[in-house]
Amino acid sequence: MVTVGLTFISALVGWSATAALTAYAQRRPSVAAIAWLVAALGVTVGLSAAVIGVLFDFGELTFRLLHIGVSLTGPLFVAWGAFEYAVRSPNGRFTVRLFMSVLTIVPLVVLSVDRISGRFDAAFPPLGEHYDLIPRALVNGAQGFTALLLVLVFVAVLRRGTRGPGTNDLAVLGLLVLTVLLSVVVGRAGLGAFGPLLMLGAVSSLWGAGALAARPRRDPYDDDDYDDEYDDEDDELDDDPQEQPVRRKRRNADPYDDLYGDAPTAPPAKLRGVITIYTLGEGQGDGFDQLANAVVAEVAKREPDTLLFAAHTVPSAPLQRIVYAIYRDELAQEEHERQPHTMEFTRLLSRHVVATNVIELSLSGAAANDGLAAMLMPR
């Protein structure tokens, strides 16, 4: 009865985590959020099947559902979500998505139809005791790919540093690694009554990781102790309700100091640049230009650390558009990508764009007229 109770609680927490991750995905839509939602759903369906298995002994259907969720889709999609969350390289993301399609569809079909051997009882059945060589090899390959993704994510987070948002990223990664580790151990060893207990920890860790990832990142320049006259002035000026940006404007910092003011007393952070080339569908130029003009206006109004954000047409190629952005630092780029107007712009692009090419730059030097930023980015 202890095993039954723990399995039921694990499944109940799993459904709660799935509901919470659904809300997070709606609030801050991203590939990572959807991947974690799929992982939670797969694990929860497996645990729900396990409730029937521990009550009435496992059978072929409950065994297959348990391991499709716990051994395959759970760990694999958790790691994919971690990669999408932490790694920005478009080429890297595209390559991983290709591998994901293969490592999901083929093992899923094999685990669903391959022959099962051995007798079942009410204990959590290890995958290796009932599947033949090919299903075991496919699951081992998927789990090896999962481990590789998590290592790459860990390296990417460490390269960006552990200060500010990096601390939150490390916490998210730690919870995701714990989720994968517990799921793999239960899938391989079963562990009797400890199996549902470890899966309770796995779904709770995934829930916690999703909650941390969905939380707006705190601006390291923001200080809640600055409760001064600026707050009152902002309240008087902002009579109409406005969309709240993810990041508050830095206190006591003029966004044009680096362009117009004296030389900074400390070396500035390395500027970041992004060039995005869009290829439009036939007749979609006006619709794209309307979206681009709207997001440019929002960036100028709400993002002091986006130093330049400009959308260009290409006279020799009417179906191409180029968007060029310069950010104060890597943190400014991250905050821009998380702004509501940026996410809405990205969501609506698919109606007008047939191909996208992203080039990320790390600026080593530049020269510009003093009035360029003021002309292009009126505040």
Short mmCIF file of C-alpha atoms in Angstrom, two decimals, residues 7 41-51 58 62 65-70 124:
data_model
loop_
_atom_site.label_atom_id
_atom_site.label_comp_id
_atom_site.label_asym_id
_atom_site.label_seq_id
_atom_site.Cartn_x
_atom_site.Cartn_y
_atom_site.Cartn_z
CA THR A 7 2.73 6.33 -6.94
CA LEU A 41 3.09 15.24 -19.74
CA GLY A 42 4.99 12.12 -20.80
CA VAL A 43 6.24 11.38 -17.29
CA THR A 44 2.82 12.05 -15.77
CA VAL A 45 1.03 9.74 -18.21
CA GLY A 46 3.62 7.07 -17.37
CA LEU A 47 3.07 7.56 -13.63
CA SER A 48 -0.71 7.42 -14.11
CA ALA A 49 -0.28 4.08 -15.87
CA ALA A 50 1.97 3.00 -13.00
CA VAL A 51 -0.85 3.65 -10.53
CA PHE A 58 1.79 -4.28 -14.51
CA THR A 62 1.16 0.04 -18.45
CA LEU A 65 3.47 3.85 -21.09
CA LEU A 66 5.67 4.00 -17.98
CA HIS A 67 8.93 3.69 -19.88
CA ILE A 68 7.94 5.84 -22.84
CA GLY A 69 7.44 8.64 -20.32
CA VAL A 70 10.08 7.93 -17.68
CA PHE A 124 8.14 -0.83 -10.90
#
